[in-house]
mmCIF file of C-alpha atoms and ligand atoms in Angstrom:
data_model
loop_
_atom_site.group_PDB
_atom_site.id
_atom_site.type_symbol
_atom_site.label_atom_id
_atom_site.label_comp_id
_atom_site.label_asym_id
_atom_site.label_seq_id
_atom_site.Cartn_x
_atom_site.Cartn_y
_atom_site.Cartn_z
ATOM 1 C CA UNK A 157 38.516 84.304 115.672
ATOM 2 C CA UNK A 158 38.463 84.397 119.727
ATOM 3 C CA UNK A 159 42.258 85.780 119.937
ATOM 4 C CA UNK A 160 43.304 89.002 120.118
ATOM 5 C CA UNK A 161 45.526 90.017 116.974
ATOM 6 C CA UNK A 162 47.559 92.569 118.299
ATOM 7 C CA UNK A 163 50.233 94.468 116.213
ATOM 8 C CA UNK A 164 50.522 93.040 112.874
ATOM 9 C CA UNK A 165 52.594 93.616 109.864
ATOM 10 C CA UNK A 166 51.395 93.149 106.469
ATOM 11 C CA UNK A 167 54.176 93.072 104.158
ATOM 12 C CA UNK A 168 54.242 92.380 100.236
ATOM 13 C CA UNK A 169 55.269 93.852 97.010
ATOM 14 C CA UNK A 170 53.029 96.574 95.331
ATOM 15 C CA UNK A 171 49.537 95.086 94.579
ATOM 16 C CA UNK A 172 49.970 91.622 96.406
ATOM 17 C CA UNK A 173 46.343 92.992 98.291
ATOM 18 C CA UNK A 174 47.677 94.323 101.437
ATOM 19 C CA UNK A 175 44.856 96.802 101.372
ATOM 20 C CA UNK A 176 42.030 94.623 100.323
ATOM 21 C CA UNK A 177 42.964 91.986 103.151
ATOM 22 C CA UNK A 178 43.702 94.619 105.630
ATOM 23 C CA UNK A 179 40.264 95.957 105.053
ATOM 24 C CA UNK A 180 39.050 92.483 105.842
ATOM 25 C CA UNK A 181 41.011 91.715 108.566
ATOM 26 C CA UNK A 182 39.765 95.080 110.355
ATOM 27 C CA UNK A 183 36.200 93.994 109.893
ATOM 28 C CA UNK A 184 36.781 90.589 110.967
ATOM 29 C CA UNK A 185 38.754 91.875 114.275
ATOM 30 C CA UNK A 186 37.541 95.080 114.826
ATOM 31 C CA UNK A 187 40.784 96.619 114.766
ATOM 32 C CA UNK A 188 42.246 99.617 112.452
ATOM 33 C CA UNK A 189 44.039 99.332 109.267
ATOM 34 C CA UNK A 190 46.786 101.590 109.081
ATOM 35 C CA UNK A 191 47.812 101.937 105.638
ATOM 36 C CA UNK A 192 50.925 104.413 105.170
ATOM 37 C CA UNK A 193 50.143 104.681 101.399
ATOM 38 C CA UNK A 194 46.341 105.913 102.147
ATOM 39 C CA UNK A 195 47.800 108.371 104.917
ATOM 40 C CA UNK A 196 50.216 109.858 102.375
ATOM 41 C CA UNK A 197 47.196 110.205 99.893
ATOM 42 C CA UNK A 198 45.397 111.949 102.328
ATOM 43 C CA UNK A 199 47.902 114.243 103.092
ATOM 44 C CA UNK A 200 48.210 114.944 99.164
ATOM 45 C CA UNK A 201 44.688 115.340 98.879
ATOM 46 C CA UNK A 202 44.305 118.080 101.867
ATOM 47 C CA UNK A 203 47.592 119.492 100.360
ATOM 48 C CA UNK A 204 49.383 119.346 103.506
ATOM 49 C CA UNK A 205 53.343 120.214 103.532
ATOM 50 C CA UNK A 206 53.665 116.295 104.024
ATOM 51 C CA UNK A 207 51.619 115.619 101.085
ATOM 52 C CA UNK A 208 53.731 118.065 99.066
ATOM 53 C CA UNK A 209 56.927 116.598 100.238
ATOM 54 C CA UNK A 210 55.590 113.176 99.224
ATOM 55 C CA UNK A 211 53.534 113.461 95.900
ATOM 56 C CA UNK A 212 56.433 113.224 93.507
ATOM 57 C CA UNK A 213 58.435 110.727 95.130
ATOM 58 C CA UNK A 214 55.265 108.464 94.935
ATOM 59 C CA UNK A 215 54.853 109.267 91.213
ATOM 60 C CA UNK A 216 58.087 108.259 90.715
ATOM 61 C CA UNK A 217 57.961 104.964 92.343
ATOM 62 C CA UNK A 218 60.406 106.187 95.424
ATOM 63 C CA UNK A 219 59.906 106.181 98.926
ATOM 64 C CA UNK A 220 58.868 108.959 101.217
ATOM 65 C CA UNK A 221 61.634 109.737 103.801
ATOM 66 C CA UNK A 222 61.514 107.403 106.781
ATOM 67 C CA UNK A 223 61.438 110.465 109.167
ATOM 68 C CA UNK A 224 58.128 111.764 107.727
ATOM 69 C CA UNK A 225 56.741 108.328 107.435
ATOM 70 C CA UNK A 226 57.735 107.235 110.996
ATOM 71 C CA UNK A 227 56.388 110.390 112.595
ATOM 72 C CA UNK A 228 53.076 109.771 110.734
ATOM 73 C CA UNK A 229 52.848 106.332 112.154
ATOM 74 C CA UNK A 230 53.874 107.416 115.318
ATOM 75 C CA UNK A 231 50.644 109.970 115.318
ATOM 76 C CA UNK A 232 48.550 107.349 114.409
ATOM 77 C CA UNK A 233 49.250 104.840 117.124
ATOM 78 C CA UNK A 234 48.889 107.854 119.644
ATOM 79 C CA UNK A 235 44.968 107.378 118.729
ATOM 80 C CA UNK A 236 42.991 105.125 121.417
ATOM 81 C CA UNK A 237 41.607 102.724 118.747
ATOM 82 C CA UNK A 238 44.845 100.705 118.488
ATOM 83 C CA UNK A 239 44.797 99.127 121.829
ATOM 84 C CA UNK A 240 43.496 95.622 121.030
ATOM 85 C CA UNK A 241 45.674 95.557 118.041
ATOM 86 C CA UNK A 242 45.944 97.002 114.592
ATOM 87 C CA UNK A 243 47.568 96.205 110.889
ATOM 88 C CA UNK A 244 50.208 98.043 109.489
ATOM 89 C CA UNK A 245 49.711 97.858 105.693
ATOM 90 C CA UNK A 246 52.764 99.244 103.864
ATOM 91 C CA UNK A 247 54.957 99.888 106.720
ATOM 92 C CA UNK A 248 58.058 99.243 107.977
ATOM 93 C CA UNK A 249 59.200 99.342 104.071
ATOM 94 C CA UNK A 250 62.909 100.028 104.907
ATOM 95 C CA UNK A 251 65.334 98.444 107.501
ATOM 96 C CA UNK A 252 65.525 101.945 108.926
ATOM 97 C CA UNK A 253 61.736 101.964 109.571
ATOM 98 C CA UNK A 254 61.894 98.295 110.752
ATOM 99 C CA UNK A 255 64.299 99.318 113.454
ATOM 100 C CA UNK A 256 61.946 102.343 114.473
ATOM 101 C CA UNK A 257 59.107 99.856 114.856
ATOM 102 C CA UNK A 258 60.817 97.333 116.697
ATOM 103 C CA UNK A 259 61.915 99.887 119.149
ATOM 104 C CA UNK A 260 58.922 101.770 119.366
ATOM 105 C CA UNK A 261 56.559 98.932 119.744
ATOM 106 C CA UNK A 262 58.601 96.665 121.866
ATOM 107 C CA UNK A 263 59.114 99.507 124.094
ATOM 108 C CA UNK A 264 55.507 99.474 125.235
ATOM 109 C CA UNK A 265 55.395 96.470 127.335
ATOM 110 C CA UNK A 266 51.692 96.064 127.597
ATOM 111 C CA UNK A 267 51.446 95.565 123.991
ATOM 112 C CA UNK A 268 51.619 91.592 122.299
ATOM 113 C CA UNK A 269 54.933 91.138 120.410
ATOM 114 C CA UNK A 270 54.955 92.161 116.567
ATOM 115 C CA UNK A 271 53.706 89.057 114.344
ATOM 116 C CA UNK A 272 54.419 89.655 110.435
ATOM 117 C CA UNK A 273 52.679 88.071 107.344
ATOM 118 C CA UNK A 274 54.090 88.449 104.255
ATOM 119 C CA UNK A 275 51.799 88.139 100.933
ATOM 120 C CA UNK A 276 53.587 86.403 97.902
ATOM 121 C CA UNK A 277 52.262 87.104 94.342
ATOM 122 C CA UNK A 278 54.171 86.712 91.076
ATOM 123 C CA UNK A 279 55.401 89.576 88.789
ATOM 124 C CA UNK A 280 53.135 89.031 85.796
ATOM 125 C CA UNK A 281 50.173 88.731 88.259
ATOM 126 C CA UNK A 282 51.266 92.110 90.078
ATOM 127 C CA UNK A 283 51.231 93.925 86.878
ATOM 128 C CA UNK A 284 48.015 92.616 85.730
ATOM 129 C CA UNK A 285 46.260 93.693 89.437
ATOM 130 C CA UNK A 286 47.934 97.117 89.458
ATOM 131 C CA UNK A 287 47.171 97.965 85.950
ATOM 132 C CA UNK A 288 43.472 96.690 86.533
ATOM 133 C CA UNK A 289 43.085 98.624 89.895
ATOM 134 C CA UNK A 290 40.675 101.668 90.416
ATOM 135 C CA UNK A 291 39.921 102.893 93.582
ATOM 136 C CA UNK A 292 37.236 105.415 94.922
ATOM 137 C CA UNK A 293 37.902 108.782 96.686
ATOM 138 C CA UNK A 294 36.861 107.174 99.803
ATOM 139 C CA UNK A 295 39.790 104.486 99.591
ATOM 140 C CA UNK A 296 37.492 101.265 98.181
ATOM 141 C CA UNK A 297 39.334 99.215 96.016
ATOM 142 C CA UNK A 298 37.854 97.610 92.668
ATOM 143 C CA UNK A 299 39.723 95.570 89.699
ATOM 144 C CA UNK A 300 38.895 95.939 86.234
ATOM 145 C CA UNK A 301 39.687 92.333 86.076
ATOM 146 C CA UNK A 302 38.911 90.846 89.316
ATOM 147 C CA UNK A 303 36.650 92.766 91.144
ATOM 148 C CA UNK A 304 34.686 95.129 89.122
ATOM 149 C CA UNK A 305 31.837 97.278 90.487
ATOM 150 C CA UNK A 306 28.388 96.450 89.412
ATOM 151 C CA UNK A 307 28.137 99.496 87.332
ATOM 152 C CA UNK A 308 31.102 100.506 85.410
ATOM 153 C CA UNK A 309 33.340 103.336 86.865
ATOM 154 C CA UNK A 310 31.021 103.751 89.740
ATOM 155 C CA UNK A 311 31.584 102.752 93.610
ATOM 156 C CA UNK A 312 29.085 100.171 94.614
ATOM 157 C CA UNK A 313 28.824 101.736 98.437
ATOM 158 C CA UNK A 314 28.711 105.762 97.591
ATOM 159 C CA UNK A 315 28.293 105.964 94.018
ATOM 160 C CA UNK A 316 31.252 108.082 93.675
ATOM 161 C CA UNK A 317 33.449 107.863 90.589
ATOM 162 C CA UNK A 318 36.544 105.633 90.512
ATOM 163 C CA UNK A 319 39.924 106.875 89.438
ATOM 164 C CA UNK A 320 42.903 104.878 88.647
ATOM 165 C CA UNK A 321 46.263 106.137 91.256
ATOM 166 C CA UNK A 322 48.437 108.277 89.697
ATOM 167 C CA UNK A 323 51.037 105.480 90.536
ATOM 168 C CA UNK A 324 49.239 102.702 88.742
ATOM 169 C CA UNK A 325 50.709 102.756 85.428
ATOM 170 C CA UNK A 326 53.185 99.906 84.123
ATOM 171 C CA UNK A 327 56.158 102.685 83.995
ATOM 172 C CA UNK A 328 55.656 103.557 87.840
ATOM 173 C CA UNK A 329 54.983 99.819 88.572
ATOM 174 C CA UNK A 330 58.293 98.852 87.155
ATOM 175 C CA UNK A 331 59.770 101.652 89.364
ATOM 176 C CA UNK A 332 58.049 100.626 92.645
ATOM 177 C CA UNK A 333 58.918 96.673 92.197
ATOM 178 C CA UNK A 334 62.483 98.022 91.849
ATOM 179 C CA UNK A 335 62.207 99.927 95.106
ATOM 180 C CA UNK A 336 60.780 97.029 96.594
ATOM 181 C CA UNK A 337 63.303 94.516 95.669
ATOM 182 C CA UNK A 338 66.164 96.983 96.995
ATOM 183 C CA UNK A 339 64.617 98.608 100.134
ATOM 184 C CA UNK A 340 61.787 96.087 101.281
ATOM 185 C CA UNK A 341 62.839 92.533 100.469
ATOM 186 C CA UNK A 342 65.387 92.958 103.401
ATOM 187 C CA UNK A 343 62.557 94.110 105.830
ATOM 188 C CA UNK A 344 60.820 90.868 104.956
ATOM 189 C CA UNK A 345 64.032 88.970 105.327
ATOM 190 C CA UNK A 346 64.572 90.789 108.751
ATOM 191 C CA UNK A 347 61.093 89.430 110.097
ATOM 192 C CA UNK A 348 61.935 85.987 108.633
ATOM 193 C CA UNK A 349 64.971 85.589 110.632
ATOM 194 C CA UNK A 350 62.878 87.466 113.756
ATOM 195 C CA UNK A 351 60.689 84.352 113.902
ATOM 196 C CA UNK A 352 56.802 85.116 114.336
ATOM 197 C CA UNK A 353 56.425 85.508 110.516
ATOM 198 C CA UNK A 354 54.424 83.732 108.026
ATOM 199 C CA UNK A 355 54.359 83.982 104.172
ATOM 200 C CA UNK A 356 50.922 83.393 102.531
ATOM 201 C CA UNK A 357 50.098 82.790 98.936
ATOM 202 C CA UNK A 358 48.295 85.790 97.528
ATOM 203 C CA UNK A 359 47.616 84.344 94.188
ATOM 204 C CA UNK A 360 44.172 82.908 95.513
ATOM 205 C CA UNK A 361 40.636 84.099 95.923
ATOM 206 C CA UNK A 362 40.557 86.878 98.223
ATOM 207 C CA UNK A 363 38.425 85.135 100.560
ATOM 208 C CA UNK A 364 41.063 82.212 100.539
ATOM 209 C CA UNK A 365 43.763 84.942 101.260
ATOM 210 C CA UNK A 366 41.860 85.929 104.263
ATOM 211 C CA UNK A 367 41.261 82.434 105.444
ATOM 212 C CA UNK A 368 45.154 81.789 105.592
ATOM 213 C CA UNK A 369 46.064 85.123 106.900
ATOM 214 C CA UNK A 370 43.582 84.426 109.932
ATOM 215 C CA UNK A 371 44.951 80.867 110.498
ATOM 216 C CA UNK A 372 48.614 81.989 110.310
ATOM 217 C CA UNK A 373 48.240 84.749 112.683
ATOM 218 C CA UNK A 374 46.269 82.401 115.080
ATOM 219 C CA UNK A 375 49.067 80.002 115.025
ATOM 220 C CA UNK A 376 51.481 83.125 115.779
ATOM 221 C CA UNK A 377 49.618 84.286 118.682
ATOM 222 C CA UNK A 378 49.995 80.609 120.199
ATOM 223 C CA UNK A 379 53.369 80.940 120.435
ATOM 224 C CA UNK A 380 53.535 82.400 123.692
ATOM 225 C CA UNK A 381 55.399 85.448 125.237
ATOM 226 C CA UNK A 382 58.320 86.422 123.391
ATOM 227 C CA UNK A 383 61.818 85.563 125.168
HETATM 228 P P1 LIG B 745 50.989 101.913 99.001
HETATM 229 O O1 LIG B 745 49.853 102.615 98.898
HETATM 230 O O2 LIG B 745 51.614 101.540 100.229
HETATM 231 O O3 LIG B 745 51.245 100.964 97.646
HETATM 232 P P2 LIG B 745 51.973 99.438 97.421
HETATM 233 O O4 LIG B 745 52.746 99.242 98.614
HETATM 234 O O5 LIG B 745 52.584 99.735 96.362
HETATM 235 O O6 LIG B 745 50.766 98.713 97.726
HETATM 236 P P3 LIG B 745 49.391 99.041 96.692
HETATM 237 O O7 LIG B 745 48.702 99.278 97.267
HETATM 238 O O8 LIG B 745 49.730 99.212 95.265
HETATM 239 O O9 LIG B 745 48.993 97.272 96.578
HETATM 240 P P4 LIG B 745 48.049 96.529 97.936
HETATM 241 O O10 LIG B 745 49.158 95.409 98.090
HETATM 242 O O11 LIG B 745 47.620 97.323 98.945
HETATM 243 O O12 LIG B 745 47.050 95.981 96.697
HETATM 244 P P5 LIG B 745 45.803 95.988 96.960
HETATM 245 O O13 LIG B 745 44.712 95.238 97.886
HETATM 246 O O14 LIG B 745 45.181 97.435 96.579
HETATM 247 O O15 LIG B 745 52.199 103.091 98.836
HETATM 248 C C1 LIG B 745 52.133 103.996 97.656
HETATM 249 C C2 LIG B 745 53.291 104.702 97.283
HETATM 250 O O16 LIG B 745 53.382 105.645 98.928
HETATM 251 C C3 LIG B 745 55.061 104.252 97.695
HETATM 252 O O17 LIG B 745 55.191 103.672 96.342
HETATM 253 C C4 LIG B 745 55.838 105.404 98.370
HETATM 254 O O18 LIG B 745 56.172 106.364 97.438
HETATM 255 C C5 LIG B 745 54.915 105.631 99.309
HETATM 256 N N1 LIG B 745 54.754 105.151 100.636
HETATM 257 C C6 LIG B 745 53.901 104.354 101.339
HETATM 258 N N2 LIG B 745 53.915 103.695 102.498
HETATM 259 C C7 LIG B 745 55.856 104.200 102.435
HETATM 260 C C8 LIG B 745 56.871 104.012 103.772
HETATM 261 N N3 LIG B 745 56.337 103.023 104.662
HETATM 262 N N4 LIG B 745 57.668 104.507 103.442
HETATM 263 C C9 LIG B 745 57.726 105.291 102.444
HETATM 264 N N5 LIG B 745 56.949 105.550 101.813
HETATM 265 C C10 LIG B 745 55.814 104.993 101.643
HETATM 266 O O19 LIG B 745 45.425 94.964 95.374
HETATM 267 C C11 LIG B 745 45.949 95.526 94.298
HETATM 268 C C12 LIG B 745 44.829 95.122 93.072
HETATM 269 O O20 LIG B 745 44.480 93.664 93.223
HETATM 270 C C13 LIG B 745 43.260 95.525 93.614
HETATM 271 O O21 LIG B 745 42.648 96.052 92.327
HETATM 272 C C14 LIG B 745 42.571 94.703 94.062
HETATM 273 O O22 LIG B 745 41.301 94.365 93.784
HETATM 274 C C15 LIG B 745 43.100 93.135 93.403
HETATM 275 N N6 LIG B 745 43.139 92.369 94.321
HETATM 276 C C16 LIG B 745 43.759 91.990 95.522
HETATM 277 N N7 LIG B 745 43.525 90.957 95.840
HETATM 278 C C17 LIG B 745 43.250 89.943 95.101
HETATM 279 C C18 LIG B 745 43.246 88.766 94.673
HETATM 280 N N8 LIG B 745 43.002 87.616 95.942
HETATM 281 N N9 LIG B 745 42.769 88.051 93.437
HETATM 282 C C19 LIG B 745 42.822 88.962 92.440
HETATM 283 N N10 LIG B 745 42.757 90.542 92.663
HETATM 284 C C20 LIG B 745 42.982 90.709 93.644
#
């Protein structure tokens, strides 16, 4: 991994493994993961105004408003740790957000062009993953089927009690998938058309998915400066 990742967009439906892969890329490249879902859940946990506005939308599988989410990302990108690159996980999710990203990030002349990776997994597998997911309060991701903790229900790292996300029921998952198809699938097509885009099969072992994303990033970075 002797190349600078720069700004990376991780796109994909609920449960494709964006968070799992972003955490692994963060460790591999030493760049931060910026997950809008995690940032919103932090706001809910702290009881901020943003959290209050977001909570019921998230529990219905709807998106939080573009203005609120864009501002949250802008605030995060103002921190100094993004200089060598960063992974945007779960953002942009609407064409409106994508246009904001293209404007904001492209306008920063010193940054490398944006590259986008779309992770793809079948619907049935996604449902299985979502209903099996458990998370720690610190945001570590487990799965009762594919990645269980050593002691059932307990985080391996800090001993905290694992919980199920309130939007990880089958009913809310169905709504999240509808939202993805209607609002985020066009974002995937937007970046596919722009080039600097690769699709990765997410229905493989976690380690293999990381290998393929890293190889794709390297190819995309070797494409040279954007005309
Ligand atoms: P968000 O938190 O972003 O949820 P999501 O996009 O639905 O994605 P998930 O977190 O469910 O899945 P993931 O792809 O990260 O998968 P994971 O790695 O955990 O958003 C939640 C809500 O916030 C939205 O519905 C919306 O309301 C709001 N929101 C967020 N961003 C927004 C935005 N930009 N604009 C507006 N609103 C926004 O993996 C899933 C499970 O599978 C885990 O259990 C994991 O262990 C397992 N797993 C992972 N990889 C594998 C593998 N290769 N094999 C087997 N199991 C695997």
